[in-house]
Short mmCIF file of C-alpha atoms in Angstrom, two decimals:
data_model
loop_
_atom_site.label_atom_id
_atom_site.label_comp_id
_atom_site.label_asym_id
_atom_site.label_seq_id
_atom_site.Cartn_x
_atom_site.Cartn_y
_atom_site.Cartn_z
CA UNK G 276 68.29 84.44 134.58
CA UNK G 277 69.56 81.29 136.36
CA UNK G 278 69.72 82.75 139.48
CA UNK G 279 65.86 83.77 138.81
CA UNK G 280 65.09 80.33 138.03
CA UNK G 281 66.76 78.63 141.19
CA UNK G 282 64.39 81.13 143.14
CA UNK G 283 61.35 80.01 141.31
CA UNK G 284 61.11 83.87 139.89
CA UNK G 285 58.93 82.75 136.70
CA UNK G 286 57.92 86.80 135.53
CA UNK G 287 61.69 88.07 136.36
CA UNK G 288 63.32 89.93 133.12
CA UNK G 289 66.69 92.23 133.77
CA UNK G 290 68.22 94.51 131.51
CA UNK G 291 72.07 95.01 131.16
CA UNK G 292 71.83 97.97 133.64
CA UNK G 293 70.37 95.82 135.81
CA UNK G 294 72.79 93.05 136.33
CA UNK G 295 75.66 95.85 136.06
CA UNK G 296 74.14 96.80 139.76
CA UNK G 297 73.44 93.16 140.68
CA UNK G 298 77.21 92.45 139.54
CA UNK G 299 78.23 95.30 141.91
CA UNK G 300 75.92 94.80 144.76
CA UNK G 301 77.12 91.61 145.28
CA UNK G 302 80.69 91.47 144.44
CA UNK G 303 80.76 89.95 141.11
CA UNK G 304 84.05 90.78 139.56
CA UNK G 305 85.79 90.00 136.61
CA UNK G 306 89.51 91.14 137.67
CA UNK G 307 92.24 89.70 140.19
CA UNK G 308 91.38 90.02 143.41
CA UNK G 309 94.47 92.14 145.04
CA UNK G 310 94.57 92.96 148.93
CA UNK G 311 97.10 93.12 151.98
CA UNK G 312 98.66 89.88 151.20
CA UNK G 313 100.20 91.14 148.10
CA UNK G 314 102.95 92.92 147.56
CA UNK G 315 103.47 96.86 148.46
CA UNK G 316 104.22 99.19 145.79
CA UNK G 317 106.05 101.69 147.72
CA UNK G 318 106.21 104.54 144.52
CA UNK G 319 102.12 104.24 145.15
CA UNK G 320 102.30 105.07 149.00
CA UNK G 321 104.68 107.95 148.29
CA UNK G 322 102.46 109.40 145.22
CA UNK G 323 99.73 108.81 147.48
CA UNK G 324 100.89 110.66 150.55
CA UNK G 325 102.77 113.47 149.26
CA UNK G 326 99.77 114.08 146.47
CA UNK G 327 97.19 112.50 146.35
CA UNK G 328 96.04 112.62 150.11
CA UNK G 329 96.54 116.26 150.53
CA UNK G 330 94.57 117.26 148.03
CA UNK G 331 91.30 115.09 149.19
CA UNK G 332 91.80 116.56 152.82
CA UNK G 333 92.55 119.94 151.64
CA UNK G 334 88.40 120.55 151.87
CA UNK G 335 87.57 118.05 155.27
CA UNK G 336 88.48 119.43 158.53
CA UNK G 337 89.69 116.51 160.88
CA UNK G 338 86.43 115.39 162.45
CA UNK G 339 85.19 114.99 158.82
CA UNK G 340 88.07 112.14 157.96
CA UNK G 341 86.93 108.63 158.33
CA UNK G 342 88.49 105.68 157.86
CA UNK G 343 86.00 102.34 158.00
CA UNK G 344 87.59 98.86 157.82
CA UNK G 345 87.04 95.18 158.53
CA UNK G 346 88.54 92.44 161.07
CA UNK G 347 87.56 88.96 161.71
CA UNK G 348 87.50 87.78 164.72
CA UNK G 349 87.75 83.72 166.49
CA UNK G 350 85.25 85.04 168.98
CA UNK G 351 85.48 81.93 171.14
CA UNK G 352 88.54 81.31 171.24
CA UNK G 353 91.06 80.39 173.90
CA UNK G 354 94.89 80.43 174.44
CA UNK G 355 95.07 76.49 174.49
CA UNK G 356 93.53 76.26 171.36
CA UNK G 357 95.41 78.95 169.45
CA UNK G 358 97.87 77.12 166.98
CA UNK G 359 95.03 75.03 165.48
CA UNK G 360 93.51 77.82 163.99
CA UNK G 361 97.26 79.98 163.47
CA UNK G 362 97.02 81.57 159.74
CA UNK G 363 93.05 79.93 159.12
CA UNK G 364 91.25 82.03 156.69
CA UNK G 365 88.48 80.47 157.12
CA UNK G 366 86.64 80.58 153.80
CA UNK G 367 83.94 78.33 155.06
CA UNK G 368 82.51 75.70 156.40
CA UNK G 369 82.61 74.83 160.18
CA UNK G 370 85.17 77.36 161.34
CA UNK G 371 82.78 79.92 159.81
CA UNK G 372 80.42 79.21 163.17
CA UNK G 373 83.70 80.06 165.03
CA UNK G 374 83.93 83.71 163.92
CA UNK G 375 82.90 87.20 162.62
CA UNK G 376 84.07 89.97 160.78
CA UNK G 377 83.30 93.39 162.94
CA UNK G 378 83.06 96.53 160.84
CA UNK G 379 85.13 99.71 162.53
CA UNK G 380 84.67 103.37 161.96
CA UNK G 381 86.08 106.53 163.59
CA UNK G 382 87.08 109.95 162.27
CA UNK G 383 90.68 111.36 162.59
CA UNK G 384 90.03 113.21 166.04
CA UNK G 385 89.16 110.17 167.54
CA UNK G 386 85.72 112.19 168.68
CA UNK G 387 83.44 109.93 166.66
CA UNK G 388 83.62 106.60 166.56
CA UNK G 389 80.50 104.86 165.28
CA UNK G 390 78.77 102.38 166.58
CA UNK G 391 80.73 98.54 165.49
CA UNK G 392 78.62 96.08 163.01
CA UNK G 393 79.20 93.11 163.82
CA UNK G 394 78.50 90.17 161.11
CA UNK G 395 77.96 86.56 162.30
CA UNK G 396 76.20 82.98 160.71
CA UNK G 397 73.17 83.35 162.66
CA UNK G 398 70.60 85.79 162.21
CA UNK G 399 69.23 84.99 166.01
CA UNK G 400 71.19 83.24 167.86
CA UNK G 401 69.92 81.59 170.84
CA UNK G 402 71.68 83.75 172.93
CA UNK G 403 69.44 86.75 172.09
CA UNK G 404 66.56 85.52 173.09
CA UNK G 405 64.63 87.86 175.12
CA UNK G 406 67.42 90.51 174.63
CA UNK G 407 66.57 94.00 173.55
CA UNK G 408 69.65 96.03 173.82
CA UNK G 409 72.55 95.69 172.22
CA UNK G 410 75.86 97.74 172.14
CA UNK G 411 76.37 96.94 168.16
CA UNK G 412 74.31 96.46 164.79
CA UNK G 413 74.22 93.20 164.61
CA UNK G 414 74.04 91.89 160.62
CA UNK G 415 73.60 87.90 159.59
CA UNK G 416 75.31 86.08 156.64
CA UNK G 417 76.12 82.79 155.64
CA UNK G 418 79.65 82.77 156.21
CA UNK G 419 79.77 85.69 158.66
CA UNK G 420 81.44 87.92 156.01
CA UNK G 421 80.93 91.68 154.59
CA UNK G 422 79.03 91.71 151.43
CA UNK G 423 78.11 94.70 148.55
CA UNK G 424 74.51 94.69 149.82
CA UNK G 425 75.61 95.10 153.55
CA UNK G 426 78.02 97.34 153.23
CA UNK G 427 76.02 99.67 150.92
CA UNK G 428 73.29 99.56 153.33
CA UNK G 429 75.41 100.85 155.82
CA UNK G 430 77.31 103.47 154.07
CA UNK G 431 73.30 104.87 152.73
CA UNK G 432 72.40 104.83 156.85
CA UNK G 433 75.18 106.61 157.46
CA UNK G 434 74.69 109.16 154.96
CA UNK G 435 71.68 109.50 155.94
CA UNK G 436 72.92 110.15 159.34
CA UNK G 437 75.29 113.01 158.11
CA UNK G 438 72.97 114.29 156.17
CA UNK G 439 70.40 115.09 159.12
CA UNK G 440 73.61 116.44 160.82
CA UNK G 441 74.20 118.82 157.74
CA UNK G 442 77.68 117.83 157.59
CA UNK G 443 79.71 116.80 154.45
CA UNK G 444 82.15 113.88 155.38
CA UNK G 445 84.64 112.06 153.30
CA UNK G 446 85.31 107.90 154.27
CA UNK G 447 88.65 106.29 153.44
CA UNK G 448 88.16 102.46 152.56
CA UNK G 449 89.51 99.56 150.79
CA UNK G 450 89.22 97.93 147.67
CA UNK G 451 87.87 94.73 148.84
CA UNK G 452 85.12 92.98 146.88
CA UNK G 453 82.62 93.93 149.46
CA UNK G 454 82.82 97.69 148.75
CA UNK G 455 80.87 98.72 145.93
CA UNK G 456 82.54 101.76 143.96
CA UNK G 457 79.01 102.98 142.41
CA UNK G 458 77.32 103.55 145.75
CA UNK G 459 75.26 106.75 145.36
CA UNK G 460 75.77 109.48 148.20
CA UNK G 461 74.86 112.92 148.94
CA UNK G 462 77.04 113.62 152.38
CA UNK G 463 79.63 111.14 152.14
CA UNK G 464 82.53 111.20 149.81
CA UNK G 465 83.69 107.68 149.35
CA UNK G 466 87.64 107.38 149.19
CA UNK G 467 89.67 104.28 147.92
CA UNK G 468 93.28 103.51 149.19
CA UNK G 469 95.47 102.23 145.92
CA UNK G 470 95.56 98.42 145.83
CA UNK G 471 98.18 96.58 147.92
CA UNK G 472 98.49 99.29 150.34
CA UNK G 473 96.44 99.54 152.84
CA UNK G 474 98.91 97.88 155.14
CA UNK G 475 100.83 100.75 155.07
CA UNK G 476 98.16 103.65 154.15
CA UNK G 477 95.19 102.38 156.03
CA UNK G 478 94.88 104.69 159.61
CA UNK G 479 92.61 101.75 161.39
CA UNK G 480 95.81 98.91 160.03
CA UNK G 481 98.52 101.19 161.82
CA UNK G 482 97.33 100.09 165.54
CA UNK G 483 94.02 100.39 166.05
CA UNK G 484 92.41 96.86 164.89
CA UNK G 485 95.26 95.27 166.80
CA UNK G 486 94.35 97.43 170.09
CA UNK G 487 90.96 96.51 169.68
CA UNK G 488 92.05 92.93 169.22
CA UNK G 489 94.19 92.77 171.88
CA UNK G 490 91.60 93.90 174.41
CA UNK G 491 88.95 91.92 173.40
CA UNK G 492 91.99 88.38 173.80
CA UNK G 493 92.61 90.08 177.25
CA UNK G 494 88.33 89.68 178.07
CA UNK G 495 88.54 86.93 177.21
CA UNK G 496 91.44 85.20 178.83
CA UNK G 497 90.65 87.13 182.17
CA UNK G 498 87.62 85.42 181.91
CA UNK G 499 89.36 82.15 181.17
CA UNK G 500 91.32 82.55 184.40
CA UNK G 501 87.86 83.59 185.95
CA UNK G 502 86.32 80.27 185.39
CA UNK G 503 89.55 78.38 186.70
CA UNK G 504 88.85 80.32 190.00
CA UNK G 505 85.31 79.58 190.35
CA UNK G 506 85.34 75.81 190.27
CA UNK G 507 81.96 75.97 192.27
CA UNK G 508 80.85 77.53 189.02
CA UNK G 509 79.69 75.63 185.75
CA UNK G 510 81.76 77.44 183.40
CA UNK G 511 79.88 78.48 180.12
CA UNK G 512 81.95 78.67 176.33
CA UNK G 513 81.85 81.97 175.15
CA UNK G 514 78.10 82.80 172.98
CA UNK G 515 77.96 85.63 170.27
CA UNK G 516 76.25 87.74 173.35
CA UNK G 517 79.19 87.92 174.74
CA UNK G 518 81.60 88.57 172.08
CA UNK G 519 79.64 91.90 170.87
CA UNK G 520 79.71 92.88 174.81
CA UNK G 521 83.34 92.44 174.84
CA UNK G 522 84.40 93.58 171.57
CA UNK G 523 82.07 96.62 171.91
CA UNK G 524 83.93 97.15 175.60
CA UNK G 525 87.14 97.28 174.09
CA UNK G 526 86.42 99.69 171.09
CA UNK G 527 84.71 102.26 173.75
CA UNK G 528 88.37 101.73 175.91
CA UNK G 529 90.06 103.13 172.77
CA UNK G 530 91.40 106.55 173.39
CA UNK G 531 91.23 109.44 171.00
CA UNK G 532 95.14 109.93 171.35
CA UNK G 533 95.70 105.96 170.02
CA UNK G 534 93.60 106.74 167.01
CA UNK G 535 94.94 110.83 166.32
CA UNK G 536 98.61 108.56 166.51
CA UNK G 537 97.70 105.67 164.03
CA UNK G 538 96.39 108.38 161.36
CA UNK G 539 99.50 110.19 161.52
CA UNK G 540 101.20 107.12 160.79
CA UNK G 541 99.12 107.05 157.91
CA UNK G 542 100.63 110.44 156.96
CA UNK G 543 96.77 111.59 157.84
CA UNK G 544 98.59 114.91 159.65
CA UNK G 545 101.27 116.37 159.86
CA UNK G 546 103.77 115.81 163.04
CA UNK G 547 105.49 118.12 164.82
CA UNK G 548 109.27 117.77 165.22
CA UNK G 549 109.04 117.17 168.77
CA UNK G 550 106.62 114.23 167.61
CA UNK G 551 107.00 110.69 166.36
CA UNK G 552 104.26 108.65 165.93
CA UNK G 553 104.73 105.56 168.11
CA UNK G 554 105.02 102.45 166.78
CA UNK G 555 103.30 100.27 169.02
CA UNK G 556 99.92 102.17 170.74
CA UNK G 557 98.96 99.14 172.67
CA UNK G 558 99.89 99.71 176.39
CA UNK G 559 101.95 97.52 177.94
CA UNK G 560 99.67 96.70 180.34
CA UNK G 561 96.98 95.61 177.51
CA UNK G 562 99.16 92.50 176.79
CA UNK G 563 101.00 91.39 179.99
CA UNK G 564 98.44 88.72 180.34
CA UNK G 565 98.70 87.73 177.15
CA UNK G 566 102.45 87.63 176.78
CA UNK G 567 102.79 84.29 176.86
CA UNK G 568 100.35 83.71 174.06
CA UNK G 569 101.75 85.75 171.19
CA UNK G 570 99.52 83.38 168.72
CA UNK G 571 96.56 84.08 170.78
CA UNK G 572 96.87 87.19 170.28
CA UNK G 573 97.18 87.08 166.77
CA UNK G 574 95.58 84.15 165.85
CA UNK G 575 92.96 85.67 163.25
CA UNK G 576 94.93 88.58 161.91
CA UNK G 577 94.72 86.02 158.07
CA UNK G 578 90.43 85.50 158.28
CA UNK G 579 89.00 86.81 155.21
CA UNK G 580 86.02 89.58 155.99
CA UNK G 581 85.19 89.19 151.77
CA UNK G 582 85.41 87.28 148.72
CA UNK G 583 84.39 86.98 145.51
CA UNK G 584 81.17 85.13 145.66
CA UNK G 585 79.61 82.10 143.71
CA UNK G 586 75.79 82.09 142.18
CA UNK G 587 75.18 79.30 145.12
CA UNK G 588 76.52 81.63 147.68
CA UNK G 589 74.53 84.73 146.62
CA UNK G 590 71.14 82.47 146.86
CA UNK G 591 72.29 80.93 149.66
CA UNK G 592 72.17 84.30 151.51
CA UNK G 593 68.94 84.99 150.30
CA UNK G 594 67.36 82.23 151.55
CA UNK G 595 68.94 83.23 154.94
CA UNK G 596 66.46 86.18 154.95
CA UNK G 597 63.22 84.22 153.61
CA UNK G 598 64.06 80.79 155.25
CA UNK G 599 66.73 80.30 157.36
CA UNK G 600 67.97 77.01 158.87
CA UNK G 601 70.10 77.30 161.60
CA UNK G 602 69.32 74.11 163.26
CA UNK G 603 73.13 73.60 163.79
CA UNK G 604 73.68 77.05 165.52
CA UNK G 605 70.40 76.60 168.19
CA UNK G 606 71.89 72.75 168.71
CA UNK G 607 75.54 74.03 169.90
CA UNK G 608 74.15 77.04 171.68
CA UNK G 609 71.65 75.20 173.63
CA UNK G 610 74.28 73.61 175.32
CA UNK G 611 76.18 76.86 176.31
CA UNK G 612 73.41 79.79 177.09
CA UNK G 613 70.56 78.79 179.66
CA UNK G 614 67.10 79.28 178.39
CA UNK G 615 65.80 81.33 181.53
CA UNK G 616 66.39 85.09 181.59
CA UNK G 617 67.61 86.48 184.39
CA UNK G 618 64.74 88.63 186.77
CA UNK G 619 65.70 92.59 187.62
CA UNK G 620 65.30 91.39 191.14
CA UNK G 621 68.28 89.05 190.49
CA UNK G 622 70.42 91.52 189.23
CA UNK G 623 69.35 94.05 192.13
CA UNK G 624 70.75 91.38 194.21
CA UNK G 625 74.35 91.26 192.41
CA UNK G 626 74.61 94.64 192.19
CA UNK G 627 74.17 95.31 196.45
CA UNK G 628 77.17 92.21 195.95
CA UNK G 629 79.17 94.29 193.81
CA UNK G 630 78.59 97.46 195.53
CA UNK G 631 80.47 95.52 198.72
CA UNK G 632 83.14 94.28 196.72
CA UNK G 633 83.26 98.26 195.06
CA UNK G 634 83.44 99.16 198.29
CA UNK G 635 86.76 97.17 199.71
CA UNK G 636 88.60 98.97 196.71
CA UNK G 637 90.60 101.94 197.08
CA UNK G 638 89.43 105.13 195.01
CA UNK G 639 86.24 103.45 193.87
CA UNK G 640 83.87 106.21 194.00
CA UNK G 641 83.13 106.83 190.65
CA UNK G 642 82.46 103.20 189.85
CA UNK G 643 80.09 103.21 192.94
CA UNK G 644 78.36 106.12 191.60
CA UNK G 645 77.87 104.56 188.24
CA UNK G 646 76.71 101.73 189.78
CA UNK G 647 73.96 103.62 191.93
CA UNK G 648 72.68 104.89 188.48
CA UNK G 649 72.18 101.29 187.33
CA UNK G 650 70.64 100.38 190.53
CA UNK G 651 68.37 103.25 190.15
CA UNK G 652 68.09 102.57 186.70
CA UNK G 653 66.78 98.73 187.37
CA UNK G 654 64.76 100.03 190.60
CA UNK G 655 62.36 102.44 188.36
CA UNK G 656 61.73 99.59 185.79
CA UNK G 657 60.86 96.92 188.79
CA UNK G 658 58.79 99.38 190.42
CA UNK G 659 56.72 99.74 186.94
CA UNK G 660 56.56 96.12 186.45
CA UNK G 661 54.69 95.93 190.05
CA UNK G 662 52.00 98.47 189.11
CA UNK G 663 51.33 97.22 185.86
CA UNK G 664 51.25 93.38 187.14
CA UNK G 665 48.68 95.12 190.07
CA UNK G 666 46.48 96.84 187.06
CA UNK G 667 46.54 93.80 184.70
CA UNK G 668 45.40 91.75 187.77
CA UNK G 669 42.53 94.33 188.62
CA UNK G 670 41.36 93.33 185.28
CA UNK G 671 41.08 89.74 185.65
CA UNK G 672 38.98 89.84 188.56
CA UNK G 673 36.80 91.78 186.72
#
């Protein structure tokens, strides 16, 4: 009822049912919170792998195993920076404009990993303006963090999505606040690891966050190093545009064989004994650049994705959907992102630039055919602009 009140909702009345879902929804709790700080039980991991896991996969063939997690991420951030924000959790305030928590799913073959949802402050930042594509969902909340109602959005789209697939799927999570344990589904059996041990039981926590990590650090410092180069060139901080482009580029470079590796390690399969499950999937290539910088690389691995959340927090995220300020967001992005969007002409014109740069580089060719596909691609569009522009201008003179 107070929460009603602070929203001005005079004709609201809620029954005990009712604020049993509201308590869930939003991640009202009335227990410890336990996670991957605490202590491992290792009597649960064993009772979990050698009976409890079998007997949930005994019914799921591989592709139907999912595991779905979340990471935060210092999106902007750059190696000279990195032991200022060492071990922040970041449980507000202005750091929270600093990062975002990316949501990451995949099955056990590595064949289907869904698209990343990324969470920031800003439900439009500057940076999108004009843009219509992205290669993520995109979600808004006030400190950039997972919450009941987002995540049991998602998991409803996704069964949803299995369901028009006719395929029965069971998803392996945590027991963070954020994830509701009443969420109703029809093609999705929802899974919790024990408490404590998802450090150890967790597929996605046995490599794959940190390869995904480390190849989104390696983006970024190559473009770093980039902008050193070019001092002809105004260099620009890194905008939340960019961060879903890069940490979207470096989920799509993980390979089925790091993922198929990091659930075994998770006792999700059984190896062979010619096969041990390697400790460390990151290539070494992925981190030459970066080694160095071993903070940099794991500078964020302690940013909460989910808490517990206060009456002024919950209202404070719905006004983010029925009036949002983000006065402070627009200010420190107007500074970094130019207002004008670039014309398909333009980008024509750097892509005969990188077609000669493609074309100086050895065993190249299937880059340069990719590339003719964009051109193409870019082409069709222009040449559709220039017959509509011609038909809208028949229509003035008339």
């Amino acid at each position: 009822m107070e929460i009603a009140a602070r929203l001005n909702l005079t004709e609201f009345s809620g029954s005990t049912g009712w604020l049993d879902r509201f308590r869930s929804r939003h991640s009202i709790v009335y227990r410890q919170i336990s996670g991957e700080a605490e202590s491992v039980n290792n009597d649960d991991i064993a009772s979990w792998k050698n009976n409890v896991l079998p007997s949930l996969l005994r019914d799921y063939a591989p592709d139907d195993v999912y595991n779905a997690d979340e990471f935060g991420l210092f999106f902007k951030l750059m190696p000279d920076k990195s032991f200022v924000f060492k071990n922040e959790t970041c449980h507000g305030g202005k750091l929270s404009k600093e990062r975002l928590t990316v949501l990451v799913c995949t099955n056990s073959t590595g064949t289907h990993k869904l698209k990343l949802v990324v969470i920031g402050k800003s439900r439009s930042p500057r940076c999108f303006k004009n843009v219509r594509t992205f290669p993520c969902e995109y979600l808004a909340q006030s400190r950039a963090w997972m919450t009941g109602i987002l995540f049991m959005n998602w998991i409803q789209q996704l069964d949803a999505f299995f369901g028009k697939q006719k395929r029965k799927i069971i998803l392996f999570v945590d027991n963070c606040p954020a994830h509701p344990k009443d969420i109703p589904t029809t093609n999705i059996k929802l899974v919790f690891f024990p408490p404590n041990t998802t450090s150890k039981l967790q597929p996605l926590d046995q490599g794959i966050i940190k390869v995904i990590k480390q190849k989104y650090r390696k983006k970024l410092f190559q473009r770093y190093l980039r902008d050193m180069e070019n001092t002809n060139q105004i260099s620009t901080k890194v905008n939340v545009l960019d961060s879903i482009h890069y940490v979207s580029a470096a989920w799509d470079e993980i390979k089925p064989d790091v993922i198929i590796n990091c659930y075994r390690k998770a006792a999700f399969g059984v190896l062979n004994n010619s096969e041990q499950a390697d400790s460390s999937p990151l290539k070494e290539e992925d981190f030459q650049l970066l080694q160095n910088f071993a903070d940099y690389a794991t500078v964020d691995d302690e940013l909460v994705t989910s808490s517990t959340r206060t009456l002024d927090e919950i209202i404070a995220d719905t006004n983010l959907v029925d009036n949002e300020k983000e006065d402070d967001d627009q200010e420190e992005e107007d500074q970094d992102f130019p207002v004008s969007t670039p014309t398909i002409t333009t980008g024509l014109q750097h892509l005969s630039e990188i077609r000669k740069v493609l074309s100086c580089v050895e065993n190249s060719e299937e880059l340069l055919g990719c590339l003719n596909k964009i051109e193409n691609f870019l082409a069709e569009i222009h040449c559709q602009n220039l017959k509509q522009s011609k038909i809208d201008n028949f229509f003035n003179k008339q």
